[in-house]
Amino acid sequence: MLIIAASPVVRAGLETLVAGDNRFTVVGSAAAAPQPEVESGSADVILMEVERQTENALEALYGSVDEAPEKSSAIVLLASDAQLGDWAADALRSGASAVLPRTAREDEILAAIEGAASGLVVLPRQILDSMLANDRSSVELPLGERGGYAERLVEDLTPREAEVLKMLGEGLGNKTIAYQLGISEHTVKFHVASIFGKLGASSRTEAVTQGLRQGLIML
């Protein structure tokens, strides 16, 4: 695990917390991204405290909004209360695995680290409820051929997400998609999760079906 926090006191506290759990090993720490003392690729998980003034999730993750490098490490963010709404959703789309408030308990931080390391997305209930409330603003369209309502996208797919969706329709797995696009398998998982959220899908088949119905892809 790699720990990133601007405050030496916070950084030391997080190191002590993580080092005290025999499930994890701290491989290094740094005051800021994107050039920590230890290469991020050597850590399975990056635990990062986000500066309170950081308004853009990409800036928080990579230090620049221009080009975000592909990351193989799962990223757990500790953010201010003001960043726990739309900012948190943007952080997940940008590649974070978990977003927690700075006031999170020690056991919550450790649970988030374990979940992120296992490939899960971890959020406090209040953040998830806020995201779900925003998603309910989608507009219903007339009844489709099968008698169900089709929903218009709340947010358009990015070009990369459209590529991934098309590959899902071709039956490709995450590893193959990552190889063909030249990105990490970890990043593919986040693209797939984002696609599911935007299409209101719970499976690859459902996502592809929704993509076809809405004219997002052609197979």
PDB file of C-alpha atoms in Angstrom:
ATOM      1  CA  MET A   1       0.000   0.000   0.000  1.00  0.00           C
ATOM      2  CA  LEU A   2       1.097   3.540  -0.825  1.00  0.00           C
ATOM      3  CA  ILE A   3      -0.078   6.445   1.365  1.00  0.00           C
ATOM      4  CA  ILE A   4      -0.372  10.008   0.055  1.00  0.00           C
ATOM      5  CA  ALA A   5      -1.229  12.949   2.325  1.00  0.00           C
ATOM      6  CA  ALA A   6       0.045  16.521   2.396  1.00  0.00           C
ATOM      7  CA  SER A   7       0.106  16.719   6.197  1.00  0.00           C
ATOM      8  CA  PRO A   8       2.997  14.807   7.819  1.00  0.00           C
ATOM      9  CA  VAL A   9       0.788  14.230  10.874  1.00  0.00           C
ATOM     10  CA  VAL A  10      -2.043  12.743   8.818  1.00  0.00           C
ATOM     11  CA  ARG A  11       0.421  10.710   6.782  1.00  0.00           C
ATOM     12  CA  ALA A  12       2.020   9.276   9.910  1.00  0.00           C
ATOM     13  CA  GLY A  13      -1.384   8.472  11.392  1.00  0.00           C
ATOM     14  CA  LEU A  14      -2.494   6.617   8.273  1.00  0.00           C
ATOM     15  CA  GLU A  15       0.807   4.716   8.122  1.00  0.00           C
ATOM     16  CA  THR A  16       0.396   3.628  11.741  1.00  0.00           C
ATOM     17  CA  LEU A  17      -3.211   2.574  11.114  1.00  0.00           C
ATOM     18  CA  VAL A  18      -2.409   0.490   8.029  1.00  0.00           C
ATOM     19  CA  ALA A  19       0.840  -0.966   9.371  1.00  0.00           C
ATOM     20  CA  GLY A  20      -1.031  -2.171  12.457  1.00  0.00           C
ATOM     21  CA  ASP A  21      -3.196  -4.465  10.322  1.00  0.00           C
ATOM     22  CA  ASN A  22      -1.405  -7.642   9.242  1.00  0.00           C
ATOM     23  CA  ARG A  23      -3.495  -7.822   6.056  1.00  0.00           C
ATOM     24  CA  PHE A  24      -1.625  -4.863   4.570  1.00  0.00           C
ATOM     25  CA  THR A  25       1.938  -3.739   3.997  1.00  0.00           C
ATOM     26  CA  VAL A  26       2.956  -0.089   3.557  1.00  0.00           C
ATOM     27  CA  VAL A  27       5.469   0.138   0.687  1.00  0.00           C
ATOM     28  CA  GLY A  28       5.902   3.915   0.911  1.00  0.00           C
ATOM     29  CA  SER A  29       4.363   7.326   1.492  1.00  0.00           C
ATOM     30  CA  ALA A  30       4.438  10.730  -0.151  1.00  0.00           C
ATOM     31  CA  ALA A  31       3.184  14.270   0.347  1.00  0.00           C
ATOM     32  CA  ALA A  32       1.558  14.574  -3.068  1.00  0.00           C
ATOM     33  CA  ALA A  33       0.735  12.865  -6.364  1.00  0.00           C
ATOM     34  CA  PRO A  34       1.655  12.163  -9.127  1.00  0.00           C
ATOM     35  CA  GLN A  35       5.334  11.584  -8.272  1.00  0.00           C
ATOM     36  CA  PRO A  36       5.397   9.749  -4.941  1.00  0.00           C
ATOM     37  CA  GLU A  37       8.560   8.356  -3.433  1.00  0.00           C
ATOM     38  CA  VAL A  38       7.468   4.887  -4.523  1.00  0.00           C
ATOM     39  CA  GLU A  39       6.095   4.092  -7.979  1.00  0.00           C
ATOM     40  CA  SER A  40       2.314   3.664  -7.708  1.00  0.00           C
ATOM     41  CA  GLY A  41       2.506   0.508  -9.802  1.00  0.00           C
ATOM     42  CA  SER A  42       4.294  -1.257  -6.941  1.00  0.00           C
ATOM     43  CA  ALA A  43       1.272  -0.822  -4.658  1.00  0.00           C
ATOM     44  CA  ASP A  44      -2.008  -2.725  -4.933  1.00  0.00           C
ATOM     45  CA  VAL A  45      -3.832   0.131  -3.189  1.00  0.00           C
ATOM     46  CA  ILE A  46      -3.171   3.865  -2.904  1.00  0.00           C
ATOM     47  CA  LEU A  47      -4.690   5.579   0.144  1.00  0.00           C
ATOM     48  CA  MET A  48      -4.869   9.320  -0.539  1.00  0.00           C
ATOM     49  CA  GLU A  49      -6.134  12.262   1.481  1.00  0.00           C
ATOM     50  CA  VAL A  50      -7.541  14.857  -0.935  1.00  0.00           C
ATOM     51  CA  GLU A  51      -6.757  18.535  -0.470  1.00  0.00           C
ATOM     52  CA  ARG A  52      -9.847  20.437   0.586  1.00  0.00           C
ATOM     53  CA  GLN A  53      -9.471  22.991  -2.208  1.00  0.00           C
ATOM     54  CA  THR A  54      -9.262  20.355  -4.961  1.00  0.00           C
ATOM     55  CA  GLU A  55     -12.311  20.875  -7.150  1.00  0.00           C
ATOM     56  CA  ASN A  56     -11.581  18.332  -9.874  1.00  0.00           C
ATOM     57  CA  ALA A  57     -11.356  14.602  -9.213  1.00  0.00           C
ATOM     58  CA  LEU A  58      -8.785  14.028 -11.962  1.00  0.00           C
ATOM     59  CA  GLU A  59      -6.623  16.724 -10.445  1.00  0.00           C
ATOM     60  CA  ALA A  60      -6.872  14.996  -7.080  1.00  0.00           C
ATOM     61  CA  LEU A  61      -5.949  11.610  -8.511  1.00  0.00           C
ATOM     62  CA  TYR A  62      -3.224  12.534 -10.949  1.00  0.00           C
ATOM     63  CA  GLY A  63      -2.177  16.115 -10.202  1.00  0.00           C
ATOM     64  CA  SER A  64      -3.267  17.214 -13.687  1.00  0.00           C
ATOM     65  CA  VAL A  65      -6.508  17.321 -15.630  1.00  0.00           C
ATOM     66  CA  ASP A  66      -4.714  17.215 -18.978  1.00  0.00           C
ATOM     67  CA  GLU A  67      -3.634  13.586 -19.208  1.00  0.00           C
ATOM     68  CA  ALA A  68      -4.585  10.996 -16.630  1.00  0.00           C
ATOM     69  CA  PRO A  69      -2.256   8.015 -16.846  1.00  0.00           C
ATOM     70  CA  GLU A  70      -3.667   4.519 -16.594  1.00  0.00           C
ATOM     71  CA  LYS A  71      -3.419   3.207 -13.052  1.00  0.00           C
ATOM     72  CA  SER A  72      -3.222  -0.418 -12.017  1.00  0.00           C
ATOM     73  CA  SER A  73      -3.562   0.398  -8.316  1.00  0.00           C
ATOM     74  CA  ALA A  74      -6.915   0.654  -6.578  1.00  0.00           C
ATOM     75  CA  ILE A  75      -7.358   4.164  -5.158  1.00  0.00           C
ATOM     76  CA  VAL A  76      -9.055   5.001  -1.839  1.00  0.00           C
ATOM     77  CA  LEU A  77      -9.758   8.710  -1.303  1.00  0.00           C
ATOM     78  CA  LEU A  78     -10.361  10.539   1.979  1.00  0.00           C
ATOM     79  CA  ALA A  79     -12.254  13.723   1.097  1.00  0.00           C
ATOM     80  CA  SER A  80     -13.948  16.677   2.760  1.00  0.00           C
ATOM     81  CA  ASP A  81     -17.703  16.741   3.310  1.00  0.00           C
ATOM     82  CA  ALA A  82     -18.058  19.264   0.477  1.00  0.00           C
ATOM     83  CA  GLN A  83     -16.610  16.674  -1.916  1.00  0.00           C
ATOM     84  CA  LEU A  84     -18.986  13.856  -1.051  1.00  0.00           C
ATOM     85  CA  GLY A  85     -21.665  14.603  -3.665  1.00  0.00           C
ATOM     86  CA  ASP A  86     -21.127  15.082  -7.387  1.00  0.00           C
ATOM     87  CA  TRP A  87     -17.368  15.251  -6.769  1.00  0.00           C
ATOM     88  CA  ALA A  88     -17.400  11.698  -5.434  1.00  0.00           C
ATOM     89  CA  ALA A  89     -19.231  10.417  -8.513  1.00  0.00           C
ATOM     90  CA  ASP A  90     -16.673  12.163 -10.718  1.00  0.00           C
ATOM     91  CA  ALA A  91     -13.865  10.595  -8.689  1.00  0.00           C
ATOM     92  CA  LEU A  92     -15.248   7.108  -9.302  1.00  0.00           C
ATOM     93  CA  ARG A  93     -15.537   7.773 -13.030  1.00  0.00           C
ATOM     94  CA  SER A  94     -11.951   9.046 -12.981  1.00  0.00           C
ATOM     95  CA  GLY A  95     -10.620   5.823 -11.527  1.00  0.00           C
ATOM     96  CA  ALA A  96     -11.092   5.868  -7.747  1.00  0.00           C
ATOM     97  CA  SER A  97     -12.185   2.668  -6.022  1.00  0.00           C
ATOM     98  CA  ALA A  98     -13.516   4.253  -2.833  1.00  0.00           C
ATOM     99  CA  VAL A  99     -14.418   7.685  -1.469  1.00  0.00           C
ATOM    100  CA  LEU A 100     -14.709   8.211   2.287  1.00  0.00           C
ATOM    101  CA  PRO A 101     -15.060  11.305   4.465  1.00  0.00           C
ATOM    102  CA  ARG A 102     -12.018  12.368   6.449  1.00  0.00           C
ATOM    103  CA  THR A 103     -14.051  11.650   9.574  1.00  0.00           C
ATOM    104  CA  ALA A 104     -14.339   7.957   8.672  1.00  0.00           C
ATOM    105  CA  ARG A 105     -13.575   5.580  11.526  1.00  0.00           C
ATOM    106  CA  GLU A 106     -10.424   3.480  11.458  1.00  0.00           C
ATOM    107  CA  ASP A 107     -12.392   0.279  10.846  1.00  0.00           C
ATOM    108  CA  GLU A 108     -14.213   1.947   7.929  1.00  0.00           C
ATOM    109  CA  ILE A 109     -10.932   2.978   6.308  1.00  0.00           C
ATOM    110  CA  LEU A 110      -9.495  -0.524   6.683  1.00  0.00           C
ATOM    111  CA  ALA A 111     -12.694  -2.068   5.289  1.00  0.00           C
ATOM    112  CA  ALA A 112     -12.559   0.288   2.298  1.00  0.00           C
ATOM    113  CA  ILE A 113      -8.934  -0.669   1.647  1.00  0.00           C
ATOM    114  CA  GLU A 114      -9.780  -4.369   1.753  1.00  0.00           C
ATOM    115  CA  GLY A 115     -12.780  -3.874  -0.536  1.00  0.00           C
ATOM    116  CA  ALA A 116     -10.814  -1.802  -3.039  1.00  0.00           C
ATOM    117  CA  ALA A 117      -8.028  -4.373  -3.089  1.00  0.00           C
ATOM    118  CA  SER A 118     -10.647  -7.003  -3.948  1.00  0.00           C
ATOM    119  CA  GLY A 119     -11.906  -4.973  -6.898  1.00  0.00           C
ATOM    120  CA  LEU A 120     -14.988  -3.528  -5.191  1.00  0.00           C
ATOM    121  CA  VAL A 121     -16.261   0.056  -5.194  1.00  0.00           C
ATOM    122  CA  VAL A 122     -16.751   1.345  -1.639  1.00  0.00           C
ATOM    123  CA  LEU A 123     -18.946   4.295  -0.640  1.00  0.00           C
ATOM    124  CA  PRO A 124     -20.687   5.433   2.560  1.00  0.00           C
ATOM    125  CA  ARG A 125     -24.444   4.988   2.430  1.00  0.00           C
ATOM    126  CA  GLN A 126     -25.159   8.727   2.356  1.00  0.00           C
ATOM    127  CA  ILE A 127     -23.003   9.219  -0.753  1.00  0.00           C
ATOM    128  CA  LEU A 128     -24.697   6.334  -2.545  1.00  0.00           C
ATOM    129  CA  ASP A 129     -28.153   7.664  -1.625  1.00  0.00           C
ATOM    130  CA  SER A 130     -27.210  11.077  -3.051  1.00  0.00           C
ATOM    131  CA  MET A 131     -26.008   9.522  -6.313  1.00  0.00           C
ATOM    132  CA  LEU A 132     -29.156   7.413  -6.658  1.00  0.00           C
ATOM    133  CA  ALA A 133     -31.339  10.464  -6.006  1.00  0.00           C
ATOM    134  CA  ASN A 134     -29.586  12.349  -8.805  1.00  0.00           C
ATOM    135  CA  ASP A 135     -29.975   9.393 -11.200  1.00  0.00           C
ATOM    136  CA  ARG A 136     -33.766   9.418 -10.728  1.00  0.00           C
ATOM    137  CA  SER A 137     -33.870  12.597 -12.813  1.00  0.00           C
ATOM    138  CA  SER A 138     -33.691  10.461 -15.977  1.00  0.00           C
ATOM    139  CA  VAL A 139     -36.561  10.919 -18.444  1.00  0.00           C
ATOM    140  CA  GLU A 140     -38.928   8.081 -19.318  1.00  0.00           C
ATOM    141  CA  LEU A 141     -39.626   7.401 -22.982  1.00  0.00           C
ATOM    142  CA  PRO A 142     -42.723   5.708 -24.490  1.00  0.00           C
ATOM    143  CA  LEU A 143     -43.259   1.991 -24.053  1.00  0.00           C
ATOM    144  CA  GLY A 144     -40.940  -0.174 -26.115  1.00  0.00           C
ATOM    145  CA  GLU A 145     -41.646  -3.357 -28.003  1.00  0.00           C
ATOM    146  CA  ARG A 146     -41.441  -5.509 -24.895  1.00  0.00           C
ATOM    147  CA  GLY A 147     -43.780  -3.314 -22.874  1.00  0.00           C
ATOM    148  CA  GLY A 148     -41.099  -1.842 -20.595  1.00  0.00           C
ATOM    149  CA  TYR A 149     -39.963   1.757 -20.288  1.00  0.00           C
ATOM    150  CA  ALA A 150     -36.641   2.728 -21.808  1.00  0.00           C
ATOM    151  CA  GLU A 151     -34.709   5.435 -20.035  1.00  0.00           C
ATOM    152  CA  ARG A 152     -32.794   8.215 -21.724  1.00  0.00           C
ATOM    153  CA  LEU A 153     -29.222   8.472 -20.542  1.00  0.00           C
ATOM    154  CA  VAL A 154     -28.643  10.920 -17.702  1.00  0.00           C
ATOM    155  CA  GLU A 155     -25.106  11.324 -19.026  1.00  0.00           C
ATOM    156  CA  ASP A 156     -23.651  10.370 -22.414  1.00  0.00           C
ATOM    157  CA  LEU A 157     -21.047   7.652 -22.691  1.00  0.00           C
ATOM    158  CA  THR A 158     -17.516   8.867 -23.274  1.00  0.00           C
ATOM    159  CA  PRO A 159     -15.803   7.742 -26.517  1.00  0.00           C
ATOM    160  CA  ARG A 160     -13.751   5.226 -24.538  1.00  0.00           C
ATOM    161  CA  GLU A 161     -16.855   3.877 -22.784  1.00  0.00           C
ATOM    162  CA  ALA A 162     -18.549   3.463 -26.167  1.00  0.00           C
ATOM    163  CA  GLU A 163     -15.512   1.452 -27.323  1.00  0.00           C
ATOM    164  CA  VAL A 164     -15.694  -0.752 -24.258  1.00  0.00           C
ATOM    165  CA  LEU A 165     -19.453  -1.251 -24.678  1.00  0.00           C
ATOM    166  CA  LYS A 166     -18.979  -2.347 -28.290  1.00  0.00           C
ATOM    167  CA  MET A 167     -16.330  -4.839 -27.187  1.00  0.00           C
ATOM    168  CA  LEU A 168     -18.688  -6.139 -24.508  1.00  0.00           C
ATOM    169  CA  GLY A 169     -21.189  -6.722 -27.290  1.00  0.00           C
ATOM    170  CA  GLU A 170     -18.545  -8.749 -29.110  1.00  0.00           C
ATOM    171  CA  GLY A 171     -18.249 -10.982 -26.065  1.00  0.00           C
ATOM    172  CA  LEU A 172     -14.726  -9.897 -25.095  1.00  0.00           C
ATOM    173  CA  GLY A 173     -13.519 -10.217 -21.514  1.00  0.00           C
ATOM    174  CA  ASN A 174     -11.861  -7.488 -19.460  1.00  0.00           C
ATOM    175  CA  LYS A 175      -8.354  -8.818 -20.057  1.00  0.00           C
ATOM    176  CA  THR A 176      -8.816  -8.870 -23.844  1.00  0.00           C
ATOM    177  CA  ILE A 177     -10.395  -5.402 -23.844  1.00  0.00           C
ATOM    178  CA  ALA A 178      -7.497  -4.043 -21.784  1.00  0.00           C
ATOM    179  CA  TYR A 179      -4.967  -5.557 -24.200  1.00  0.00           C
ATOM    180  CA  GLN A 180      -6.681  -4.251 -27.329  1.00  0.00           C
ATOM    181  CA  LEU A 181      -7.116  -0.717 -25.929  1.00  0.00           C
ATOM    182  CA  GLY A 182      -3.684  -0.590 -24.312  1.00  0.00           C
ATOM    183  CA  ILE A 183      -5.045   0.135 -20.829  1.00  0.00           C
ATOM    184  CA  SER A 184      -5.037  -1.735 -17.529  1.00  0.00           C
ATOM    185  CA  GLU A 185      -7.631  -4.358 -16.657  1.00  0.00           C
ATOM    186  CA  HIS A 186      -8.380  -2.313 -13.540  1.00  0.00           C
ATOM    187  CA  THR A 187      -9.320   0.668 -15.739  1.00  0.00           C
ATOM    188  CA  VAL A 188     -11.558  -1.527 -17.894  1.00  0.00           C
ATOM    189  CA  LYS A 189     -13.477  -2.522 -14.755  1.00  0.00           C
ATOM    190  CA  PHE A 190     -14.174   1.123 -13.967  1.00  0.00           C
ATOM    191  CA  HIS A 191     -15.310   1.812 -17.529  1.00  0.00           C
ATOM    192  CA  VAL A 192     -17.679  -1.145 -17.290  1.00  0.00           C
ATOM    193  CA  ALA A 193     -19.010   0.061 -13.926  1.00  0.00           C
ATOM    194  CA  SER A 194     -19.562   3.541 -15.356  1.00  0.00           C
ATOM    195  CA  ILE A 195     -21.368   2.084 -18.376  1.00  0.00           C
ATOM    196  CA  PHE A 196     -23.623   0.052 -16.095  1.00  0.00           C
ATOM    197  CA  GLY A 197     -24.477   3.171 -14.090  1.00  0.00           C
ATOM    198  CA  LYS A 198     -25.251   5.305 -17.128  1.00  0.00           C
ATOM    199  CA  LEU A 199     -27.359   2.620 -18.809  1.00  0.00           C
ATOM    200  CA  GLY A 200     -29.063   1.452 -15.623  1.00  0.00           C
ATOM    201  CA  ALA A 201     -27.776  -2.063 -16.292  1.00  0.00           C
ATOM    202  CA  SER A 202     -26.828  -4.783 -13.830  1.00  0.00           C
ATOM    203  CA  SER A 203     -25.088  -7.136 -16.250  1.00  0.00           C
ATOM    204  CA  ARG A 204     -23.052  -7.066 -19.455  1.00  0.00           C
ATOM    205  CA  THR A 205     -25.932  -8.529 -21.435  1.00  0.00           C
ATOM    206  CA  GLU A 206     -28.308  -5.869 -20.142  1.00  0.00           C
ATOM    207  CA  ALA A 207     -25.804  -3.099 -20.890  1.00  0.00           C
ATOM    208  CA  VAL A 208     -25.322  -4.314 -24.464  1.00  0.00           C
ATOM    209  CA  THR A 209     -29.099  -4.646 -24.927  1.00  0.00           C
ATOM    210  CA  GLN A 210     -29.659  -1.085 -23.699  1.00  0.00           C
ATOM    211  CA  GLY A 211     -26.824   0.144 -25.910  1.00  0.00           C
ATOM    212  CA  LEU A 212     -28.414  -1.440 -28.969  1.00  0.00           C
ATOM    213  CA  ARG A 213     -31.888  -0.107 -28.140  1.00  0.00           C
ATOM    214  CA  GLN A 214     -30.561   3.427 -27.714  1.00  0.00           C
ATOM    215  CA  GLY A 215     -28.439   3.295 -30.851  1.00  0.00           C
ATOM    216  CA  LEU A 216     -25.174   3.644 -28.956  1.00  0.00           C
ATOM    217  CA  ILE A 217     -23.599   0.629 -30.649  1.00  0.00           C
ATOM    218  CA  MET A 218     -24.184  -1.555 -33.695  1.00  0.00           C
ATOM    219  CA  LEU A 219     -23.181  -5.205 -33.838  1.00  0.00           C
TER     220      LEU A 219
END
